[in-house]
Coordinates of C-alpha atoms in Angstrom, one line a residue:
M1 CA 0.0 0.0 0.0
G2 CA 1.5 3.3 -1.1
L3 CA 1.1 6.7 0.6
T4 CA 0.5 10.1 -1.2
Q5 CA -0.1 13.6 0.1
I6 CA -3.3 15.5 -0.8
D7 CA -3.4 19.0 0.7
N8 CA -0.7 18.1 3.3
T9 CA -2.8 15.0 4.3
P10 CA -1.6 11.5 3.9
F11 CA -3.8 9.2 1.8
R12 CA -3.1 5.5 1.3
H13 CA -3.5 4.0 -2.2
S14 CA -2.9 0.9 -4.3
Y15 CA -1.9 2.5 -7.5
H16 CA 1.3 0.7 -8.3
C17 CA 1.9 2.5 -11.5
P18 CA 3.2 6.0 -11.1
A19 CA 1.5 7.2 -14.2
T20 CA -1.9 5.9 -12.9
L21 CA -1.4 7.6 -9.5
Q22 CA -0.5 10.9 -11.2
F23 CA -3.5 10.6 -13.4
W24 CA -5.8 10.4 -10.4
L25 CA -3.9 13.1 -8.4
D26 CA -4.4 15.4 -11.5
Y27 CA -8.1 14.5 -11.5
V28 CA -8.3 15.4 -7.7
A29 CA -6.7 18.8 -8.5
A30 CA -9.2 19.3 -11.3
A31 CA -12.1 18.3 -9.0
N32 CA -11.1 20.8 -6.4
V33 CA -10.9 23.6 -8.9
A34 CA -14.3 22.6 -10.3
A35 CA -15.9 22.3 -6.9
T36 CA -14.6 25.8 -5.8
K37 CA -15.9 27.3 -9.0
M38 CA -19.4 25.7 -8.3
D39 CA -19.4 27.2 -4.9
D40 CA -18.5 30.6 -6.2
Q41 CA -21.2 30.3 -8.9
L42 CA -23.8 29.7 -6.2
A43 CA -22.7 32.9 -4.4
C44 CA -23.1 34.8 -7.7
A45 CA -26.5 33.2 -8.4
L46 CA -27.8 34.2 -5.0
Q47 CA -26.7 37.8 -5.6
S48 CA -28.4 38.0 -9.1
G49 CA -31.4 35.7 -8.1
M50 CA -30.8 33.6 -11.2
G51 CA -29.8 30.0 -11.5
I52 CA -29.8 29.2 -7.8
E53 CA -31.6 25.9 -8.0
E54 CA -29.6 24.7 -11.0
T55 CA -26.2 25.6 -9.4
G56 CA -27.2 23.9 -6.2
K57 CA -27.9 20.7 -8.1
D58 CA -24.5 20.9 -9.8
I59 CA -22.9 21.0 -6.3
L60 CA -25.0 18.0 -5.1
F61 CA -24.8 15.7 -8.2
S62 CA -21.6 16.5 -10.1
K63 CA -19.0 13.8 -9.6
K64 CA -16.1 16.3 -9.3
S65 CA -18.1 18.2 -6.7
I66 CA -18.8 15.0 -4.8
L67 CA -15.1 13.9 -5.0
H68 CA -14.1 17.3 -3.5
S69 CA -16.4 16.7 -0.5
V70 CA -15.2 13.0 -0.2
L71 CA -11.6 14.2 0.2
K72 CA -12.5 17.0 2.4
A73 CA -14.5 14.7 4.7
N74 CA -11.8 11.9 4.6
K75 CA -9.1 14.4 5.8
K76 CA -11.0 14.9 9.0
L77 CA -11.0 11.1 9.9
K78 CA -8.1 9.8 11.9
M79 CA -5.5 7.9 9.8
H80 CA -6.7 4.4 10.9
R81 CA -10.3 5.4 9.7
R82 CA -9.3 7.3 6.6
A83 CA -10.3 5.6 3.3
T84 CA -7.8 5.0 0.5
L85 CA -7.7 7.3 -2.5
N86 CA -9.0 4.4 -4.5
D87 CA -12.0 4.1 -2.3
C88 CA -12.6 7.9 -2.3
I89 CA -12.8 7.9 -6.1
M90 CA -15.1 5.0 -6.0
L91 CA -17.4 6.7 -3.6
S92 CA -17.5 9.9 -5.6
V93 CA -18.8 7.8 -8.5
G94 CA -21.3 5.6 -6.6
L95 CA -22.9 8.3 -4.3
M96 CA -26.4 9.2 -5.4
M97 CA -27.6 12.2 -3.3
G98 CA -31.2 12.0 -2.4
T99 CA -31.3 8.2 -2.0
P100 CA -31.0 6.2 1.2
I101 CA -27.5 5.8 2.5
D102 CA -26.9 2.1 3.5
E103 CA -23.7 2.9 5.5
P104 CA -24.3 1.8 9.1
V105 CA -23.8 4.5 11.8
K106 CA -22.4 3.6 15.2
V107 CA -24.0 5.4 18.2
F108 CA -23.3 5.5 21.9
P109 CA -24.8 7.3 24.9
R110 CA -23.6 10.6 26.4
E111 CA -24.7 12.8 29.2
K112 CA -26.3 16.0 28.0
K113 CA -26.6 19.3 29.9
G114 CA -28.7 18.8 33.0
G115 CA -27.8 15.0 33.0
A116 CA -30.3 13.9 30.4
L117 CA -29.5 11.0 28.2
G118 CA -28.2 11.9 24.7
V119 CA -26.7 10.1 21.9
I120 CA -23.5 10.5 19.8
H121 CA -23.2 9.4 16.2
S122 CA -20.0 8.2 14.7
F123 CA -20.6 8.7 10.9
G124 CA -18.6 7.0 8.2
L125 CA -17.3 8.6 5.1
T126 CA -20.4 8.3 2.9
H127 CA -22.6 10.1 5.4
R128 CA -19.9 12.7 6.1
T129 CA -19.6 13.4 2.3
A130 CA -23.4 13.8 1.9
Q131 CA -23.3 16.2 4.9
D132 CA -20.5 18.2 3.5
L133 CA -22.3 18.7 0.2
V134 CA -25.3 20.0 2.1
A135 CA -23.1 22.3 4.2
R136 CA -21.3 23.8 1.2
I137 CA -24.8 24.9 -0.2
M138 CA -26.2 26.1 3.1
S139 CA -23.1 28.1 3.8
R140 CA -23.8 30.3 0.8
H141 CA -27.5 30.8 1.7
L142 CA -26.8 31.6 5.4
K143 CA -27.0 35.2 6.4
P144 CA -26.5 35.1 10.2
R145 CA -27.9 37.7 12.4
P146 CA -25.8 39.8 14.6
F147 CA -26.7 37.9 17.8
Q148 CA -25.6 34.5 16.3
Y149 CA -22.2 33.1 17.1
G150 CA -22.6 29.3 16.4
L151 CA -20.3 29.5 13.4
R152 CA -18.3 32.6 14.4
G153 CA -16.7 31.1 17.4
M154 CA -17.4 30.8 21.1
H155 CA -14.6 33.3 21.9
K156 CA -16.4 36.0 19.9
A157 CA -19.6 35.3 21.8
V158 CA -17.8 35.6 25.1
A159 CA -16.1 38.9 23.9
D160 CA -19.5 40.3 23.0
V161 CA -20.9 39.3 26.5
K162 CA -17.8 41.1 28.2
K163 CA -18.4 44.2 26.1
R164 CA -22.1 44.3 27.0
V165 CA -21.6 43.9 30.7
D166 CA -19.0 46.7 30.6
A167 CA -21.6 48.8 28.9
G168 CA -24.1 48.4 31.7
Y169 CA -26.1 45.2 30.7
I170 CA -25.6 43.6 34.1
Y171 CA -28.7 41.5 34.5
A172 CA -28.5 38.1 32.9
A173 CA -30.7 35.0 32.1
R174 CA -29.3 31.8 30.6
L175 CA -31.5 29.7 28.4
D176 CA -31.4 26.6 26.4
I177 CA -33.6 25.0 23.7
K178 CA -34.7 21.6 25.0
D179 CA -33.5 18.7 22.8
F180 CA -32.7 21.3 20.1
F181 CA -31.4 19.0 17.3
G182 CA -34.0 16.2 18.2
S183 CA -36.8 18.8 17.8
F184 CA -36.5 19.3 14.1
A185 CA -39.2 17.6 12.0
L186 CA -38.7 16.5 8.4
E187 CA -42.1 17.7 7.3
K188 CA -41.5 21.2 8.8
L189 CA -37.8 21.5 7.9
A190 CA -37.7 20.4 4.3
P191 CA -39.9 23.2 2.9
E192 CA -37.6 25.7 4.7
L193 CA -34.3 24.6 3.2
P194 CA -32.9 25.4 -0.2
L195 CA -32.4 21.7 -0.9
P196 CA -34.4 19.0 -2.7
H197 CA -36.8 17.3 -0.2
E198 CA -35.2 13.9 -0.7
V199 CA -31.7 15.3 0.2
V200 CA -33.2 16.8 3.3
E201 CA -34.7 13.3 4.1
H202 CA -31.6 11.2 3.6
A203 CA -28.7 13.6 4.2
V204 CA -29.9 16.0 6.8
V205 CA -32.4 14.3 9.2
G206 CA -31.8 10.9 10.8
R207 CA -35.2 9.3 10.3
H208 CA -33.9 6.5 7.9
I209 CA -30.3 6.0 9.1
E210 CA -29.2 2.5 9.9
V211 CA -27.7 2.7 13.4
Y212 CA -26.3 0.3 15.9
V213 CA -25.2 0.8 19.5
D214 CA -21.5 0.8 20.3
Q215 CA -21.2 -1.6 23.2
S216 CA -17.7 -0.3 24.4
K217 CA -18.2 3.5 24.9
S218 CA -20.3 5.0 27.6
K219 CA -19.3 8.7 27.9
G220 CA -19.9 9.1 31.5
Y221 CA -22.1 6.0 32.2
A222 CA -20.8 2.9 33.9
S223 CA -21.7 0.8 30.9
P224 CA -23.9 1.3 27.8
L225 CA -25.8 -1.8 28.7
H226 CA -26.7 -0.3 32.1
T227 CA -27.6 3.2 30.8
P228 CA -31.1 4.4 31.8
H229 CA -33.5 4.0 28.9
Y230 CA -30.8 2.2 27.0
D231 CA -33.5 0.8 24.6
D232 CA -34.3 4.3 23.6
L233 CA -30.9 5.1 22.0
I234 CA -31.9 3.8 18.6
S235 CA -35.0 6.0 18.5
L236 CA -33.0 9.0 19.9
A237 CA -30.5 8.5 17.2
R238 CA -33.1 8.8 14.5
R239 CA -34.9 11.9 15.8
G240 CA -34.4 15.2 14.1
I241 CA -31.0 16.2 12.9
P242 CA -28.3 13.8 14.2
P243 CA -25.8 15.5 16.6
G244 CA -22.4 15.2 15.2
S245 CA -23.5 15.6 11.6
A246 CA -21.2 17.8 9.6
C247 CA -24.2 19.9 8.4
S248 CA -26.2 20.1 11.7
P249 CA -24.4 23.4 12.9
I250 CA -25.1 25.3 9.7
I251 CA -28.7 24.0 9.4
A252 CA -29.3 25.2 13.0
E253 CA -27.9 28.6 12.3
F254 CA -29.9 29.0 9.1
M255 CA -33.2 28.2 11.0
I256 CA -32.3 30.3 14.0
S257 CA -31.5 33.3 11.6
R258 CA -35.3 33.3 11.0
L259 CA -36.0 34.3 14.6
A260 CA -38.6 37.1 14.8
W261 CA -36.6 39.4 17.1
E262 CA -36.1 43.2 16.9
P263 CA -33.0 44.8 18.4
S264 CA -33.7 46.8 21.6
K265 CA -31.7 49.4 23.7
Q266 CA -32.9 47.8 26.9
V267 CA -31.7 44.2 26.2
V268 CA -29.4 42.2 24.1
I269 CA -29.3 38.5 23.2
V270 CA -26.4 36.3 22.4
N271 CA -26.9 32.8 20.8
Y272 CA -24.4 30.0 20.4
C273 CA -26.3 27.0 19.0
D274 CA -28.9 26.1 21.4
D275 CA -27.4 28.2 24.2
W276 CA -28.9 31.6 24.8
L277 CA -28.1 34.6 27.0
I278 CA -30.2 37.6 27.6
L279 CA -28.5 40.7 29.1
A280 CA -30.6 43.6 30.3
L281 CA -30.0 47.1 31.8
K282 CA -32.8 46.6 34.4
I283 CA -34.2 43.5 36.0
E284 CA -37.8 44.3 34.7
H285 CA -36.4 44.4 31.2
L286 CA -34.9 41.0 31.7
D287 CA -38.1 39.2 32.7
A288 CA -40.0 40.7 29.8
A289 CA -37.3 39.7 27.3
V290 CA -37.3 36.1 28.6
R291 CA -41.0 35.8 27.9
A292 CA -40.5 37.4 24.5
L293 CA -37.7 35.3 23.5
T294 CA -39.3 32.1 24.7
D295 CA -42.3 32.9 22.5
A296 CA -40.2 33.8 19.5
V297 CA -38.2 30.5 19.7
S298 CA -41.4 28.5 19.9
K299 CA -42.4 30.1 16.5
L300 CA -39.2 29.2 14.8
P301 CA -39.9 27.2 11.6
G302 CA -38.5 23.7 11.0
G303 CA -39.7 21.9 14.1
H304 CA -41.2 22.2 17.7
F305 CA -38.8 24.2 19.9
E306 CA -39.1 24.9 23.6
L307 CA -36.8 27.4 25.3
L308 CA -36.1 26.8 28.9
R309 CA -34.7 29.3 31.5
I310 CA -31.6 27.6 33.0
D311 CA -30.3 30.2 35.3
Q312 CA -30.6 33.9 36.2
G313 CA -28.2 36.3 37.9
S314 CA -26.3 39.6 37.7
A315 CA -22.7 40.6 36.9
P316 CA -22.0 41.9 40.4
E317 CA -23.0 38.5 41.7
G318 CA -21.5 36.6 38.8
F319 CA -23.1 34.4 36.1
G320 CA -22.1 31.6 33.8
F321 CA -22.3 31.2 30.0
L322 CA -20.6 28.9 27.5
G323 CA -18.2 27.4 30.1
H324 CA -17.2 30.9 31.4
H325 CA -17.9 32.8 34.6
F326 CA -18.5 36.5 34.3
Q327 CA -18.3 38.9 37.2
L328 CA -18.0 42.6 37.8
V329 CA -15.1 43.2 40.2
N330 CA -14.3 46.8 41.2
G331 CA -16.0 48.0 38.0
L332 CA -14.1 45.6 35.7
V333 CA -15.4 42.5 33.9
R334 CA -13.5 39.5 35.2
T335 CA -13.9 36.4 33.0
T336 CA -12.7 32.9 34.1
V337 CA -13.0 29.4 32.8
A338 CA -15.7 27.3 34.4
A339 CA -14.6 24.3 36.5
K340 CA -16.3 21.8 34.1
A341 CA -14.4 23.1 31.2
V342 CA -11.1 22.8 33.0
F343 CA -11.9 19.3 34.3
S344 CA -12.9 18.2 30.7
L345 CA -9.5 19.4 29.4
G346 CA -7.6 17.6 32.1
A347 CA -9.5 14.4 31.6
K348 CA -8.8 14.4 27.9
L349 CA -5.2 15.2 28.3
A350 CA -4.8 12.5 31.1
K351 CA -6.2 9.9 28.7
L352 CA -3.9 10.9 25.9
D353 CA -0.8 11.1 28.3
Q354 CA -1.6 7.6 29.6
T355 CA -1.7 6.1 26.1
F356 CA 1.6 8.0 25.4
S357 CA 3.3 6.7 28.6
D358 CA 2.2 3.2 27.9
L359 CA 3.6 3.3 24.4
V360 CA 6.9 4.8 25.3
Y361 CA 7.7 3.3 28.6
D362 CA 6.0 0.1 28.9
P363 CA 8.6 -2.7 28.2
K364 CA 6.2 -4.8 26.2
N365 CA 6.2 -2.0 23.6
K366 CA 10.0 -1.7 23.4
N367 CA 10.2 -3.2 19.8
K368 CA 6.8 -2.2 18.6
P369 CA 6.7 -1.2 14.9
N370 CA 6.0 2.5 14.1
K371 CA 6.3 3.2 17.9
K372 CA 8.0 6.6 17.3
K373 CA 5.5 7.6 14.7
E374 CA 2.6 6.8 17.0
A375 CA 4.3 8.7 19.8
L376 CA 4.6 11.7 17.5
N377 CA 1.0 11.5 16.6
L378 CA 0.0 11.4 20.2
L379 CA 2.2 14.5 21.0
A380 CA 0.5 16.2 18.0
E381 CA -3.0 15.4 19.3
M382 CA -2.2 16.7 22.7
T383 CA -0.8 19.9 21.2
A384 CA -3.8 20.2 19.0
L385 CA -6.1 19.8 22.0
V386 CA -4.4 22.4 24.1
K387 CA -4.2 24.9 21.3
G388 CA -7.8 24.4 20.3
W389 CA -9.0 24.6 23.9
G390 CA -6.9 27.7 24.5
A391 CA -8.3 29.3 21.3
A392 CA -11.9 28.5 22.3
F393 CA -11.4 30.0 25.8
R394 CA -9.0 32.8 24.7
E395 CA -11.2 35.5 26.2
A396 CA -10.8 34.2 29.7
D397 CA -8.4 35.9 32.0
D398 CA -7.0 32.7 33.4
V399 CA -6.7 30.6 30.3
G400 CA -2.9 30.4 30.3
R401 CA -2.9 29.0 33.8
H402 CA -4.7 25.9 32.5
T403 CA -2.7 25.3 29.3
S404 CA 0.9 26.4 29.9
W405 CA 1.8 23.3 32.1
C406 CA 0.7 20.9 29.4
E407 CA 2.6 22.9 26.7
I408 CA 5.7 22.6 28.9
Q409 CA 5.2 18.9 29.4
V410 CA 4.6 18.1 25.7
A411 CA 7.6 20.1 24.7
K412 CA 9.7 18.1 27.2
D413 CA 8.3 14.7 26.0
A414 CA 9.0 15.7 22.4
A415 CA 12.5 16.8 23.1
D416 CA 13.2 13.5 25.0
L417 CA 12.2 11.6 21.9
G418 CA 14.2 13.8 19.5
F419 CA 11.3 15.6 18.0
S420 CA 11.5 19.3 17.2
P421 CA 8.5 21.7 17.8
N422 CA 8.2 22.0 14.0
Q423 CA 7.9 18.1 13.6
V424 CA 5.1 18.0 16.3
A425 CA 3.3 20.9 14.5
A426 CA 3.6 19.2 11.2
A427 CA 2.0 16.0 12.5
I428 CA -1.2 17.9 13.4
D429 CA -3.9 17.2 10.8
A430 CA -7.6 17.9 10.2
S431 CA -8.6 14.9 12.3
M432 CA -7.5 16.6 15.5
P433 CA -9.9 19.6 16.1
Y434 CA -11.2 20.7 19.5
H435 CA -15.0 21.3 19.8
P436 CA -16.6 22.3 23.1
T437 CA -19.0 19.6 24.3
D438 CA -22.4 20.2 26.0
Y439 CA -20.8 19.2 29.2
V440 CA -18.2 22.0 28.9
L441 CA -20.8 24.6 27.8
A442 CA -23.0 23.8 30.7
G443 CA -20.3 25.1 33.2

């Protein structure tokens, strides 16, 4: 099995003839150019109001466009799950958007905010490709409102909150949409999206996906087999838009952008996915805004949505939002990382560090093949986690206190094995992003 680089990402392949490999690499390059051109053409069509549907169909059904999304999705998979270049090309030819996808999806339980039972989907490449095609179209149609930060970044939402509190909006209410992604309904969602109904049915919502429960992962539960309501996991997995889908964030942003809400000088709202914060100049303004926003969310198109008040407070007392704690101290806004977010980082790093220590120092792995490469990948994954976490929480005053120790430890481990900082950085790939979880955001 050979190895080639596509956009600085290693792809395995079985093209033994160099000329054949080069033919397909040239085809990949042409597919990327063609797909980028289609995306730009959709943007132009939306500006002119002409050819929108036709251009969207080109993105969904063109084989070169599909190959572009296959490769893009494949890069985000860890190396051991990454499909070969041969398989990517075959998938681009065989995928028929708008038809049932027979690729099974592994699911396992997770604890949602408030301790409710949730489900995580582990999608394969076929589903990820279909979702990326949808996301490419939706990204051109989306016009986010000023209060939306779901795709702009958590740090920007936090920066806005700090600015608003500093401006005198000191009364806060935190709210959450109950079972947000599970509350979307195909019959209500499909007419609202600029996609063929059958594409929404098979690539966006989870009604028809073939799922099976992972028996080994519990995400906080002692055992999947002893999880409360374990038998409900399959039905949960097929409700609404599957959590973890590559197109779920942008679909959510698109629908929330339809919120019937007018800006006010008395209150401001900040939204990050299903998390909401209302900030008000006076307490009486806050209560009225909670009622108004709850009503507006209930009228969002695409499903049945219920907004629940989670907490209420003030800046002098301190309040939480998106894994941060905000408090006015001596007239200044102090922002710190919530304990749950710090604990989550430490738990993930401890797990990676244990794997690294077992690999490097356990005598039974002394002569293990590819030991040094695996060690480098683990150092890269720890580096990516710390950098991603630090970027997400960059607006907190104490972020460095929680990341510097790990950066020092990773640098020492790398030096002990003879790796330079540049080598560790080069080993980071698209399969190692950091995304704040529900557990972290609930802090």
